[in-house]
XYZ file of C-alpha atoms in Angstrom:
715
model
C -19.045 -17.078 19.751
C -16.444 -18.911 17.625
C -14.473 -16.093 16.035
C -11.549 -18.269 15.083
C -13.471 -21.057 13.427
C -11.711 -23.593 15.658
C -14.664 -25.508 17.010
C -14.355 -26.354 20.689
C -11.157 -24.331 21.219
C -11.478 -21.344 23.558
C -11.738 -18.801 20.749
C -13.753 -15.864 21.996
C -12.016 -12.488 22.323
C -10.534 -13.154 25.740
C -8.407 -10.509 27.376
C -5.333 -12.369 28.531
C -3.168 -9.968 30.490
C -0.309 -12.464 30.650
C 0.043 -12.299 26.879
C 0.507 -8.554 26.703
C 3.566 -6.848 28.128
C 2.719 -4.140 30.649
C -0.917 -5.193 31.172
C -2.934 -7.268 33.570
C -6.573 -8.322 33.722
C -7.600 -4.950 35.084
C -6.156 -3.024 32.127
C -2.909 -1.103 31.613
C -0.657 -1.134 34.642
C 1.175 1.960 33.442
C -0.875 5.163 33.473
C -1.449 7.091 30.290
C 0.773 10.159 30.046
C -1.045 13.156 31.432
C -1.129 16.305 29.332
C -0.214 19.372 31.336
C 0.335 22.623 29.518
C 1.075 20.772 26.310
C 3.876 18.564 27.652
C 4.519 15.324 29.481
C 5.611 15.829 33.052
C 9.113 14.798 33.953
C 10.822 15.459 30.617
C 10.431 18.983 29.307
C 12.274 18.617 25.987
C 10.459 15.409 25.112
C 7.129 16.832 26.250
C 7.589 20.011 24.237
C 8.452 18.042 21.101
C 5.381 15.853 21.554
C 3.171 18.872 22.147
C 4.312 20.626 18.991
C 3.641 17.668 16.710
C 0.405 16.825 18.501
C -0.892 20.367 18.089
C 0.157 20.468 14.441
C -1.680 17.253 13.615
C -4.788 18.364 15.498
C -4.797 21.522 13.389
C -4.697 19.458 10.180
C -7.845 17.420 10.806
C -10.569 17.953 8.230
C -13.976 19.000 9.435
C -15.453 15.588 8.584
C -12.969 13.927 10.944
C -10.278 12.518 8.691
C -6.632 13.297 8.011
C -5.038 12.962 4.598
C -1.694 14.131 3.285
C -0.128 14.039 -0.128
C 0.875 10.615 -1.395
C 3.796 11.147 -3.725
C 4.970 8.739 -6.383
C 7.554 9.074 -9.106
C 7.195 10.879 -12.438
C 5.521 8.020 -14.284
C 2.243 9.508 -13.034
C 2.742 12.830 -14.820
C 4.239 11.140 -17.890
C 1.407 8.664 -18.266
C -1.152 11.402 -17.758
C 0.383 13.352 -20.653
C 0.444 10.191 -22.789
C -3.246 9.695 -21.977
C -3.959 13.280 -23.032
C -2.073 12.640 -26.273
C -4.304 9.643 -26.978
C -7.332 11.863 -26.296
C -5.910 14.638 -28.502
C -5.540 17.077 -25.590
C -1.827 17.784 -25.217
C -2.292 21.401 -26.303
C -3.659 22.345 -22.881
C -2.410 24.212 -19.847
C -2.755 21.054 -17.762
C -0.429 19.116 -20.056
C 2.095 21.954 -20.113
C 2.161 22.209 -16.313
C 2.585 18.439 -15.947
C 5.513 18.744 -18.352
C 7.031 21.397 -16.122
C 6.924 18.977 -13.219
C 8.760 16.369 -15.285
C 11.404 18.880 -16.232
C 12.009 19.752 -12.569
C 12.562 16.131 -11.602
C 15.109 15.139 -14.193
C 18.218 13.808 -12.472
C 21.650 15.338 -13.037
C 22.560 12.228 -15.002
C 19.835 12.988 -17.538
C 17.197 10.384 -16.770
C 14.410 9.986 -14.249
C 14.510 7.810 -11.124
C 11.909 5.808 -9.199
C 12.867 7.558 -5.959
C 15.097 10.478 -4.930
C 18.739 9.575 -5.322
C 17.941 6.389 -7.199
C 19.445 5.178 -10.482
C 17.921 5.859 -13.881
C 14.682 3.934 -14.347
C 14.401 3.153 -18.029
C 10.616 2.978 -18.472
C 10.002 6.149 -16.493
C 12.770 7.937 -18.386
C 11.450 6.969 -21.827
C 7.930 8.062 -20.863
C 9.171 11.354 -19.430
C 11.165 12.178 -22.574
C 8.210 11.210 -24.777
C 5.801 13.285 -22.697
C 8.064 16.329 -22.874
C 8.235 16.081 -26.654
C 4.455 15.788 -26.836
C 3.971 19.049 -24.922
C 6.420 20.954 -27.082
C 9.900 20.563 -25.592
C 12.564 20.629 -28.297
C 14.674 17.487 -28.695
C 17.613 19.839 -29.282
C 17.371 21.351 -25.797
C 20.373 20.535 -23.607
C 18.301 18.607 -21.052
C 16.596 16.575 -23.769
C 19.946 15.654 -25.322
C 21.184 14.664 -21.864
C 18.063 12.534 -21.360
C 18.410 10.872 -24.732
C 22.064 10.026 -24.134
C 21.269 8.567 -20.706
C 18.421 6.436 -22.065
C 20.525 5.054 -24.913
C 23.389 4.320 -22.528
C 20.953 2.307 -20.392
C 19.906 0.138 -23.345
C 17.364 2.350 -25.079
C 13.595 2.100 -25.388
C 13.975 -1.595 -26.131
C 14.306 -2.065 -22.361
C 10.949 -0.589 -21.323
C 8.406 -2.666 -19.422
C 5.170 -4.118 -20.749
C 2.859 -1.316 -19.612
C 5.105 1.245 -21.325
C 4.889 -0.769 -24.534
C 1.113 -0.369 -24.397
C 1.482 3.413 -24.283
C 3.868 3.265 -27.240
C 1.346 1.192 -29.206
C -1.479 3.598 -28.313
C 0.489 6.416 -29.932
C 1.678 4.435 -32.970
C 5.341 4.169 -31.998
C 5.195 0.368 -32.103
C 2.554 -2.124 -33.196
C 0.269 -4.214 -31.027
C 2.203 -7.271 -32.196
C 5.009 -5.910 -30.015
C 3.013 -5.697 -26.786
C 2.125 -8.653 -24.570
C -1.128 -10.381 -25.412
C -3.847 -9.700 -22.854
C -6.836 -11.485 -24.381
C -10.228 -10.654 -22.880
C -10.987 -14.373 -22.886
C -9.008 -14.510 -19.628
C -12.122 -13.388 -17.801
C -13.950 -16.524 -18.946
C -11.585 -18.846 -17.095
C -13.436 -20.247 -14.052
C -12.226 -19.550 -10.533
C -11.254 -23.203 -10.084
C -8.845 -22.978 -13.018
C -5.127 -22.844 -12.072
C -4.908 -19.589 -14.027
C -7.718 -17.067 -13.748
C -8.082 -13.380 -12.954
C -8.744 -14.052 -9.262
C -5.335 -15.706 -8.915
C -3.844 -12.312 -9.826
C -3.368 -9.640 -7.188
C -6.250 -7.207 -6.809
C -4.298 -4.284 -8.259
C -3.159 -6.376 -11.255
C -6.706 -7.578 -11.847
C -8.052 -4.030 -12.118
C -5.373 -3.244 -14.704
C -5.623 -6.458 -16.712
C -9.366 -6.306 -17.391
C -9.407 -2.850 -19.053
C -6.104 -3.693 -20.767
C -7.736 -6.772 -22.262
C -10.472 -4.580 -23.742
C -7.788 -2.305 -25.169
C -5.834 -5.255 -26.587
C -8.940 -6.557 -28.322
C -9.777 -3.185 -29.924
C -6.191 -2.012 -30.552
C -6.849 1.729 -30.531
C -4.191 3.939 -32.067
C -3.787 7.710 -32.165
C -1.017 8.567 -34.641
C 1.069 11.543 -33.604
C 2.955 14.152 -35.585
C 6.334 13.097 -36.937
C 8.163 15.637 -34.783
C 6.733 14.000 -31.662
C 7.983 10.494 -32.397
C 10.768 9.031 -30.262
C 12.545 6.747 -32.720
C 15.801 8.340 -31.532
C 15.423 6.565 -28.177
C 15.749 3.119 -29.761
C 19.195 1.615 -30.134
C 17.961 0.054 -33.364
C 14.437 1.087 -34.409
C 10.850 0.649 -33.208
C 10.186 -1.734 -36.078
C 12.991 -4.045 -34.931
C 11.614 -4.374 -31.401
C 10.989 -8.096 -30.754
C 7.371 -9.199 -30.512
C 7.978 -10.964 -27.213
C 9.092 -9.459 -23.941
C 12.497 -10.474 -22.664
C 13.068 -11.693 -19.123
C 12.429 -8.893 -16.664
C 15.266 -7.612 -14.487
C 12.842 -6.334 -11.850
C 11.184 -9.631 -10.986
C 12.071 -11.410 -7.763
C 13.218 -14.991 -8.001
C 10.542 -17.633 -7.617
C 10.508 -19.197 -4.155
C 9.558 -22.662 -5.381
C 11.730 -24.738 -7.687
C 10.028 -25.882 -10.859
C 11.020 -28.202 -13.660
C 9.397 -25.964 -16.285
C 10.824 -22.673 -17.584
C 7.686 -20.589 -17.132
C 9.185 -17.556 -18.872
C 9.603 -19.525 -22.074
C 6.247 -21.226 -21.630
C 4.330 -17.975 -21.353
C 6.245 -16.394 -24.234
C 5.049 -19.272 -26.393
C 1.504 -18.784 -25.112
C 1.862 -15.097 -25.988
C 2.929 -15.997 -29.509
C 0.004 -18.407 -29.781
C -2.544 -15.759 -28.812
C -1.087 -13.369 -31.353
C -1.270 -16.051 -34.047
C -4.948 -16.608 -33.293
C -5.540 -12.851 -33.324
C -3.842 -12.384 -36.708
C -5.925 -15.172 -38.175
C -9.159 -13.864 -36.595
C -9.685 -17.080 -34.629
C -11.566 -15.734 -31.629
C -14.912 -17.505 -31.275
C -15.423 -16.360 -27.670
C -14.381 -12.744 -28.183
C -17.834 -11.169 -28.152
C -18.844 -13.003 -24.992
C -15.510 -12.203 -23.307
C -15.729 -8.496 -24.118
C -19.255 -8.305 -22.815
C -18.235 -9.934 -19.532
C -15.050 -7.845 -19.179
C -17.011 -4.649 -19.808
C -19.652 -5.574 -17.234
C -16.951 -6.531 -14.719
C -15.213 -3.202 -15.145
C -18.347 -1.067 -15.057
C -19.713 -2.873 -12.002
C -16.597 -1.852 -10.086
C -17.028 1.831 -10.859
C -19.752 1.912 -8.212
C -18.721 2.944 -4.727
C -15.161 3.628 -5.862
C -12.964 6.598 -6.659
C -12.530 5.182 -10.147
C -11.673 1.566 -10.968
C -9.591 0.256 -8.079
C -9.342 3.858 -6.795
C -5.736 4.031 -8.048
C -4.178 5.827 -11.000
C -3.203 2.996 -13.416
C -6.573 1.216 -13.633
C -8.397 4.549 -13.803
C -6.321 5.476 -16.874
C -6.718 2.085 -18.531
C -10.444 1.990 -17.797
C -10.820 5.399 -19.423
C -9.047 4.153 -22.548
C -11.197 1.008 -22.485
C -14.329 3.159 -22.353
C -13.147 5.023 -25.434
C -12.579 1.681 -27.156
C -16.172 0.761 -26.312
C -17.476 3.865 -28.062
C -17.990 6.261 -25.161
C -17.834 9.939 -26.104
C -15.847 12.449 -24.081
C -19.040 13.643 -22.440
C -20.361 10.206 -21.468
C -20.961 9.921 -17.711
C -18.362 7.173 -17.211
C -15.655 9.036 -19.130
C -16.404 12.285 -17.335
C -16.353 10.490 -13.994
C -12.983 8.856 -14.728
C -11.464 12.175 -15.817
C -12.810 13.805 -12.666
C -11.183 11.120 -10.526
C -7.854 11.869 -12.183
C -8.415 15.571 -11.584
C -8.921 14.836 -7.871
C -5.460 13.281 -7.777
C -3.840 16.473 -9.072
C -1.951 18.951 -6.944
C -1.442 22.304 -8.638
C 1.385 24.709 -7.928
C 1.999 28.013 -9.639
C 4.002 26.536 -12.490
C 3.455 22.769 -12.347
C 0.983 19.948 -11.786
C 1.732 16.652 -10.121
C -0.515 13.637 -9.600
C -0.904 11.242 -6.714
C -1.264 7.500 -7.399
C -4.307 7.569 -5.100
C -5.308 9.123 -1.802
C -4.687 7.638 1.633
C -7.287 9.019 4.082
C -8.204 5.786 5.876
C -4.555 4.878 6.418
C -3.578 8.413 7.458
C -6.571 8.786 9.770
C -6.023 5.488 11.570
C -2.323 6.145 12.114
C -2.862 9.749 13.179
C -5.507 8.649 15.682
C -3.128 6.103 17.203
C -0.307 8.648 17.327
C -2.454 11.279 19.016
C -3.646 8.820 21.632
C -0.024 7.778 22.202
C 0.726 11.478 22.635
C -1.749 11.772 25.479
C -4.795 13.113 23.656
C -7.886 11.845 25.488
C -10.274 9.356 23.933
C -12.967 11.928 24.685
C -11.230 14.678 22.741
C -13.500 15.980 19.931
C -10.844 15.210 17.319
C -10.695 11.564 18.391
C -14.478 11.291 18.441
C -14.732 12.760 14.935
C -12.011 10.414 13.748
C -13.861 7.379 15.109
C -17.105 8.398 13.456
C -15.422 8.984 10.120
C -13.611 5.627 10.241
C -16.859 3.865 11.096
C -18.466 5.451 8.028
C -15.845 3.836 5.798
C -16.415 0.236 6.817
C -17.121 -2.094 3.904
C -20.430 -3.902 4.146
C -20.711 -5.357 0.631
C -19.103 -8.262 -1.203
C -15.914 -7.642 -3.144
C -13.393 -9.507 -5.253
C -11.915 -11.131 -2.143
C -15.144 -13.114 -1.713
C -14.796 -14.995 -5.002
C -12.357 -17.462 -3.438
C -13.579 -16.916 0.123
C -17.343 -17.113 -0.263
C -18.157 -18.110 3.340
C -16.740 -14.893 4.791
C -19.112 -12.031 5.539
C -18.261 -8.559 4.186
C -16.328 -6.259 6.501
C -13.028 -4.412 6.606
C -11.652 -1.093 5.452
C -9.964 0.159 2.297
C -7.162 2.705 1.849
C -8.818 5.523 -0.083
C -11.981 7.608 0.331
C -14.111 5.083 -1.589
C -13.113 1.617 -2.791
C -15.890 -0.753 -1.742
C -14.731 -3.763 -3.774
C -11.239 -3.762 -2.299
C -10.901 -3.679 1.489
C -7.456 -4.793 2.585
C -6.052 -6.517 5.630
C -3.442 -3.884 6.476
C -5.905 -0.978 6.588
C -8.432 -3.083 8.446
C -6.086 -4.047 11.251
C -4.796 -0.475 11.539
C -8.360 0.864 11.793
C -9.254 -1.749 14.423
C -6.259 -0.688 16.522
C -7.246 2.961 16.079
C -10.885 2.298 17.023
C -9.771 0.390 20.094
C -7.924 3.504 21.212
C -11.133 5.535 20.944
C -12.807 3.433 23.642
C -12.954 4.845 27.178
C -9.391 4.128 28.319
C -10.084 3.126 31.890
C -12.152 0.128 30.795
C -11.353 -0.445 27.115
C -10.124 -3.997 27.643
C -13.078 -5.010 29.795
C -15.552 -3.361 27.448
C -14.388 -5.393 24.520
C -13.961 -8.629 26.421
C -17.415 -8.237 27.977
C -19.087 -7.312 24.732
C -17.519 -10.060 22.672
C -17.851 -12.750 25.322
C -21.612 -12.279 25.459
C -21.915 -11.478 21.763
C -23.583 -8.158 22.412
C -25.528 -8.919 25.574
C -25.247 -5.852 27.766
C -25.633 -7.591 31.135
C -21.899 -7.795 31.727
C -20.562 -6.466 34.988
C -17.177 -4.842 34.739
C -14.635 -6.311 37.148
C -17.448 -8.189 38.910
C -18.556 -5.082 40.787
C -22.369 -4.992 40.837
C -22.402 -1.319 41.713
C -20.813 -0.631 38.330
C -23.357 -2.626 36.365
C -25.588 0.259 35.344
C -22.697 2.465 34.340
C -21.042 -0.404 32.485
C -24.126 -1.184 30.438
C -24.595 2.487 29.619
C -21.015 2.960 28.575
C -20.892 -0.246 26.535
C -24.069 0.831 24.761
C -22.490 4.183 23.933
C -19.592 2.506 22.155
C -21.607 -0.325 20.638
C -20.957 0.855 17.022
C -17.210 0.769 17.629
C -17.358 -2.651 19.293
C -19.500 -4.109 16.548
C -17.186 -2.741 13.846
C -14.150 -4.177 15.631
C -15.972 -7.487 15.919
C -16.846 -7.642 12.213
C -13.420 -6.469 11.129
C -11.647 -9.021 13.303
C -13.777 -11.866 11.974
C -12.944 -10.737 8.432
C -9.216 -10.549 9.122
C -9.208 -14.007 10.708
C -10.976 -15.330 7.628
C -8.284 -13.870 5.366
C -5.404 -15.904 6.837
C -3.444 -17.822 4.242
C -2.754 -21.538 4.400
C 0.900 -20.848 5.248
C -0.159 -19.010 8.425
C 0.578 -15.521 7.133
C -1.515 -12.747 5.652
C -1.374 -10.886 2.369
C -3.184 -7.650 1.579
C -6.324 -8.234 -0.488
C -6.974 -11.942 -1.042
C -6.515 -15.379 0.485
C -3.761 -17.652 -0.842
C -3.015 -15.331 -3.750
C 0.363 -16.946 -4.241
C 0.463 -18.695 -7.626
C 4.052 -17.859 -8.502
C 3.892 -18.995 -12.113
C 1.764 -15.925 -12.833
C 4.766 -13.732 -12.081
C 6.246 -15.038 -15.324
C 3.516 -13.955 -17.731
C 4.844 -11.264 -20.104
C 2.768 -8.444 -18.609
C 3.776 -9.244 -14.997
C 7.007 -7.240 -14.948
C 5.662 -4.769 -12.379
C 6.755 -7.368 -9.760
C 3.382 -7.488 -8.049
C 1.341 -10.034 -9.948
C 0.476 -11.941 -6.784
C -0.333 -10.988 -3.194
C 1.197 -13.646 -0.915
C 1.897 -13.566 2.822
C 4.435 -11.117 4.200
C 5.981 -10.872 7.685
C 5.129 -7.193 8.176
C 1.379 -7.609 7.606
C 1.307 -10.898 9.504
C 3.018 -9.382 12.540
C 0.658 -6.404 12.466
C -2.310 -8.789 12.493
C -0.783 -10.484 15.544
C -0.334 -7.076 17.199
C -3.978 -6.192 16.587
C -5.280 -9.538 17.835
C -3.173 -9.224 20.976
C -4.588 -5.770 21.652
C -8.145 -7.063 21.653
C -7.382 -9.999 23.911
C -6.167 -12.942 21.869
C -3.478 -15.064 23.479
C -0.532 -16.656 21.753
C -2.134 -20.077 22.300
C -4.894 -19.345 19.800
C -4.475 -21.742 16.828
C -4.429 -19.000 14.208
C -1.798 -17.053 16.126
C 0.295 -20.177 16.581
C 0.330 -20.577 12.799
C 1.086 -16.893 12.307
C 4.039 -17.019 14.693
C 5.411 -20.075 12.928
C 5.225 -18.175 9.643
C 6.932 -15.070 11.066
C 9.766 -17.002 12.710
C 10.314 -19.047 9.566
C 10.827 -15.843 7.571
C 13.363 -14.157 9.837
C 16.546 -13.398 7.895
C 19.875 -14.966 8.820
C 21.051 -11.666 10.348
C 17.827 -11.546 12.447
C 15.947 -8.758 10.639
C 12.737 -9.145 8.634
C 11.893 -8.097 5.085
C 9.410 -5.217 4.701
C 6.912 -5.516 1.849
C 4.966 -2.297 2.415
C 7.662 -0.005 3.767
C 11.360 0.516 3.065
C 12.515 -2.084 3.955
C 14.220 -4.226 6.563
C 13.868 -1.461 9.155
C 10.130 -1.418 8.440
C 9.773 -5.194 8.514
C 11.862 -5.616 11.646
C 10.109 -2.865 13.599
C 6.664 -4.174 12.808
C 7.528 -7.783 13.471
C 9.186 -7.107 16.832
C 6.187 -5.035 17.951
C 3.755 -7.782 16.957
C 5.753 -10.485 18.688
C 6.087 -8.491 21.883
C 2.384 -7.580 21.959
C 1.370 -11.219 21.823
C 3.740 -12.082 24.656
C 6.984 -13.297 23.099
C 9.497 -12.323 25.810
C 12.225 -9.770 25.158
C 14.849 -12.389 26.061
C 13.711 -14.680 23.246
C 16.819 -15.122 21.034
C 14.862 -14.084 17.940
C 13.839 -10.810 19.569
C 17.333 -10.246 20.931
C 18.791 -10.828 17.478
C 16.396 -8.319 15.916
C 17.189 -5.758 18.622
C 20.909 -6.208 17.994
C 20.324 -5.746 14.258
C 18.383 -2.510 14.813
C 21.114 -1.194 17.088
C 23.800 -2.152 14.578
C 22.155 -0.079 11.843
C 21.853 3.103 13.918
C 23.911 5.870 12.357
C 26.350 8.280 13.989
C 23.710 11.044 14.195
C 21.450 8.765 16.250
C 18.910 8.159 13.497
C 18.125 5.355 11.080
C 17.646 5.278 7.327
C 17.426 2.748 4.508
C 17.440 3.180 0.762
C 14.882 1.484 -1.505
C 17.917 0.096 -3.304
C 18.004 -2.553 -0.553
C 15.224 -4.338 -2.444
C 17.636 -4.827 -5.363
C 20.741 -5.257 -3.226
C 19.971 -6.765 0.204
C 23.532 -6.040 1.324
C 22.321 -2.427 1.686
C 19.711 -3.402 4.277
C 19.509 -0.836 7.049
C 21.692 1.624 5.121
C 20.695 4.938 3.598
C 19.966 8.554 4.292
C 18.521 9.031 7.773
C 14.802 9.847 7.862
C 12.393 10.726 10.674
C 9.966 7.935 9.751
C 12.563 5.162 9.661
C 14.132 6.474 12.868
C 10.713 6.285 14.491
C 10.197 2.720 13.243
C 13.472 1.592 14.770
C 12.630 3.336 18.038
C 9.188 1.736 18.162
C 10.762 -1.686 17.725
C 13.345 -1.070 20.425
C 10.824 0.431 22.846
C 8.544 -2.568 22.483
C 11.481 -4.829 23.284
C 12.118 -3.122 26.618
C 15.020 -0.978 25.420
C 13.593 2.335 26.642
C 16.637 2.980 28.848
C 19.218 1.995 26.260
C 21.746 4.409 24.793
C 20.424 3.612 21.303
C 16.909 4.718 22.214
C 18.109 7.896 23.905
C 20.215 8.798 20.882
C 17.246 8.151 18.586
C 14.996 10.351 20.695
C 17.657 13.062 20.745
C 17.876 12.888 16.956
C 14.137 13.415 16.560
C 14.056 16.266 19.074
C 17.096 17.970 17.538
C 15.769 17.769 13.956
C 12.184 18.763 14.705
C 11.126 22.038 13.103
C 9.488 24.815 15.162
C 6.003 23.929 13.889
C 6.309 20.337 15.102
C 7.068 18.779 11.726
C 10.194 17.164 10.278
C 11.766 17.383 6.851
C 11.740 14.137 4.881
C 12.303 14.026 1.133
C 13.049 10.321 0.849
C 10.522 7.693 -0.248
C 10.005 5.306 2.673
C 6.770 3.681 1.482
C 6.697 0.729 -0.897
C 4.215 0.220 -3.704
C 5.848 -2.565 -5.715
C 9.342 -3.614 -4.544
C 12.025 -2.830 -7.132
C 9.472 -0.969 -9.255
C 7.432 1.736 -7.489
C 7.927 3.608 -4.240
C 5.967 6.197 -2.282
C 6.459 9.187 -0.062
C 3.662 9.430 2.481
C 3.855 13.056 3.563
C 2.498 12.260 7.030
C 4.972 9.455 7.733
C 7.380 12.142 8.956
C 4.767 13.196 11.545
C 2.680 10.425 13.020
C 5.416 7.814 13.305
C 7.818 10.132 15.170
C 4.896 11.221 17.370
C 4.123 7.577 18.169
C 7.740 6.886 19.064
C 8.128 9.971 21.245
C 4.740 9.437 22.878
C 5.464 5.825 23.749
C 8.898 6.718 25.063
C 7.338 9.356 27.313
C 4.664 6.924 28.500
C 7.309 4.395 29.503
C 9.260 7.060 31.353
C 6.163 8.330 33.110
C 5.335 4.810 34.280
C 8.658 4.215 36.030
């Protein structure tokens, strides 16, 4: 069975004990921690802390087998929801009023609104929040509104908002469509072999751009009452706003030098599209709209709304209205219901989540519970495995357009999002499913199954007396093994040409697209990143790949090439260098890179150097804008756990740094087994959008404490 596509190379899923620290060919050499009266033997304080968090998480499992916690974003979600309601003529509702209350609560002392707690004023979010508050009846003469207005003007005024905010302003007649970036629906007609086409955009951008193109073609406008206008937020006036977008301050620098100024080039293209639009020169418009509409509607199926995330759901709803759908049409009702599902209602406010994270939360909770000594046979673990298996993707998606040979597999992030499985969720689910196998033979089960491609005649450890039991047990976990097999093949097929992995597509790295006028969300492409790449390596190591496998050799070359000069690694999907360094060290150690390797030693020294006086670790999202802040920020349980996990994997379990980190987690744990964490440690789009995963404060500390206890118990 050639899983790696490398021809005659030894590429089956071989269990190579030499490549995995702490293991040999017979399985783990260190016994799993034994649960006795809710604690690990030999360390009462550590065992009690583990037991409390373990019991809390077990109590939070849903009957169907999954875990999911709130996924918190910043206030643009509530603001944009109110702006959507204004377009639909529904701001005079209790829902709109309660969303306004949430905005009011989250205004910063300086008067604006920030992208994360403690962050600086974010101009687009602040303009939208002020506008939304006016729309739901807040007086511009109120003290907090005056404070907001002054802060916005001091930051450059509404002239500084991003492209997506301009679209909302055009929807509500504050500016004209000449002043928003052109998003012509004809983009969808560009073939996949073209240097610029929708499949060269990141998956999340693609699901926004298509409905936006329908909107741009129809140019809907819902004029609002004069008292609701926000002309006072402009330093000059809405009419004087330039037609073209200026250079974005939130975009990362391009990695490749180029002789052409792509910002200027695309601004000229933008002007050209608008010229054609003004002069009604659009011979392909009807065909393009028909194809864009079909593309969008096709992706409603099997998904919690288009892309299963807030922005494309909103834009698709507006696109449906442009296409003539009434409020009671099935597609409009369905989209509104998906937004309703993202709401969390308190007594006096409503907040919205950008999406839901059950697959991610369930996989990580499963791993954490197993690390905490919960048996693979525990009912909670069995239910978790069954639920995760039910979420496997078995149909083609967008990723297949440029990767047509690869068979459908993988997992997504949300409850339903069949068109968009992603590498990160898939590898996390595979690692979770592996931990649901019978622990005494999990390595042999998978090696035996994969080596014979499903033939059940394997004899574990060569002992004929075990043959019958082995076949029976392998048969009982066949669904898990087959899912791991399919998912691994899919992940291997998603490796980029540079040796790394991105999230949703292969070689989605055309940097010039980051310079189009509507790309200022800093996530127009989905290239390789060290954190995902190292996690893939970790997963492959756990199911038996060795570091001599050609695809792992390329992955390691990519990871080492992207180590920073001070020996840490950048984190794309978590804040930030602590996240990237933890994950990369773990992946390298799993595949067999020795702890004395200078690159590992350098990373360990960096993690130790960023430990704070309390024993914990923390890093602000501001480190994305100012890398000199890497490893600095308010201490959090999740980031402390990440640092501990990195150090533990590097053999530092007896170090003072690890003991101080463990002490910090034990000392700050609450009586119910949880920790307080108000900071945003998840990353949506670096420099633009951040997340607070409400379970990060639970399952990552549990993993760290559980692994520390396992190492102690094995000595």
